[in-house]
């Protein structure tokens, strides 16, 4: 990491401000109902649940290394909590009811107060009855700025979401726990939004360079993101910069909870349009459009520099690190024969009656003992073995990890890894953040119906 004058000044300022900040009342983050236009013009507006009155929720944007303080005030008819996804956070602030805090009842509040060690694109979302609360709109962007930002003309955060709306009323369909969704791919919607709007438009100029921060906040939809009229690179995944930017030559998957930072040049002709599209089995559809204004540069910038790396731990001696297998089981066409809930072994039929269709290592609910009990600083490998016929987006709280590729080399740092049907994927991490951390599938219906575990670092 380069030590620059600007960084020194910033950290000095942060130090001297700390005592004052500690006394100040934190900013309120109000979880409440709101009305918003999600569907296209001509349809009614939609009643949503929001952080701060809008979907996506109130944007939080801070410099790297700074402190975030928010008082969650719950004005919803259900208890809730906030998880700060991808932040290598103090465990007590991780927002998991029953593991790191008590649930926040209607009318109650909770003071979140944490430091953000890494620059990048993160997000926050409800972590109680997530399958319903996130689907109703309870998520927002959390952007942490590098001290030295890349040279771009616009820095746009694009939150991709998936809604299941009644086509007559545009109200959110309330069948969150329907057994078909739970036991298949999860809750897939009938309208995709970007920043809470259907097919929004952004104004750009030919040859401009844009940073696009893509966040997939949908319950279950895996986007296959492609570019039209834009050309560039993936520069970060799940917040963490790639050592070498990766040219976007074809569509790439963005699973629920994953983020990708792109730096792209506008190459479409003036008066034309460029688009962000998603390719799905039944064809491509537009996510967002860019109208191309007059050219403000003769040509696009040449080349790209990687973003400054974050202060992640050094992952070494992977070969000697123990491997912990986590078998992903169940779901339609691979129905569970049996699985455990606590000490009880239940049959597949009994589990289905409880709305449980999936298991991790034979448990259809977060077990009382951790899946992994790690000493602080230890290096561990986790091998996800997907015996189901559905993909799963496995998320670790509190740590980023690296993929261990087939040839033993290390892939990018991530906090959520997509494990395809019948696939086995290995990850490696340094257990350097003490606490009790959740490990679960981020297809939220899968998490609610069995794919929930945890690991301990002490
Ligand atoms: Cu899953």
JSON list of C-alpha atoms and ligand atoms in Angstrom, two decimals, residues 184-185 328 358 390-394 441-447 451, ligand 1:
[
{"chain": "A", "resi": 184, "resn": "UNK", "atom": "CA", "xyz": [-36.52, -24.98, -6.15]},
{"chain": "A", "resi": 185, "resn": "UNK", "atom": "CA", "xyz": [-34.47, -21.95, -7.27]},
{"chain": "A", "resi": 328, "resn": "UNK", "atom": "CA", "xyz": [-25.12, -29.08, 0.19]},
{"chain": "A", "resi": 358, "resn": "UNK", "atom": "CA", "xyz": [-32.30, -28.31, 2.33]},
{"chain": "A", "resi": 390, "resn": "UNK", "atom": "CA", "xyz": [-29.60, -26.02, -8.05]},
{"chain": "A", "resi": 391, "resn": "UNK", "atom": "CA", "xyz": [-26.86, -23.40, -7.76]},
{"chain": "A", "resi": 392, "resn": "UNK", "atom": "CA", "xyz": [-26.19, -21.87, -4.33]},
{"chain": "A", "resi": 393, "resn": "UNK", "atom": "CA", "xyz": [-24.49, -18.60, -3.37]},
{"chain": "A", "resi": 394, "resn": "UNK", "atom": "CA", "xyz": [-22.54, -19.47, -0.22]},
{"chain": "A", "resi": 441, "resn": "UNK", "atom": "CA", "xyz": [-26.76, -19.76, 1.22]},
{"chain": "A", "resi": 442, "resn": "UNK", "atom": "CA", "xyz": [-27.73, -16.27, 0.03]},
{"chain": "A", "resi": 443, "resn": "UNK", "atom": "CA", "xyz": [-30.67, -17.56, -1.94]},
{"chain": "A", "resi": 444, "resn": "UNK", "atom": "CA", "xyz": [-32.75, -16.34, 0.97]},
{"chain": "A", "resi": 445, "resn": "UNK", "atom": "CA", "xyz": [-35.48, -18.96, 0.63]},
{"chain": "A", "resi": 446, "resn": "UNK", "atom": "CA", "xyz": [-32.81, -21.67, 0.79]},
{"chain": "A", "resi": 447, "resn": "UNK", "atom": "CA", "xyz": [-31.35, -20.13, 3.94]},
{"chain": "A", "resi": 451, "resn": "UNK", "atom": "CA", "xyz": [-29.09, -23.83, 4.38]},
{"chain": "B", "resi": 1, "resn": "LIG", "atom": "CU1", "xyz": [-29.11, -22.07, -2.05]}
]
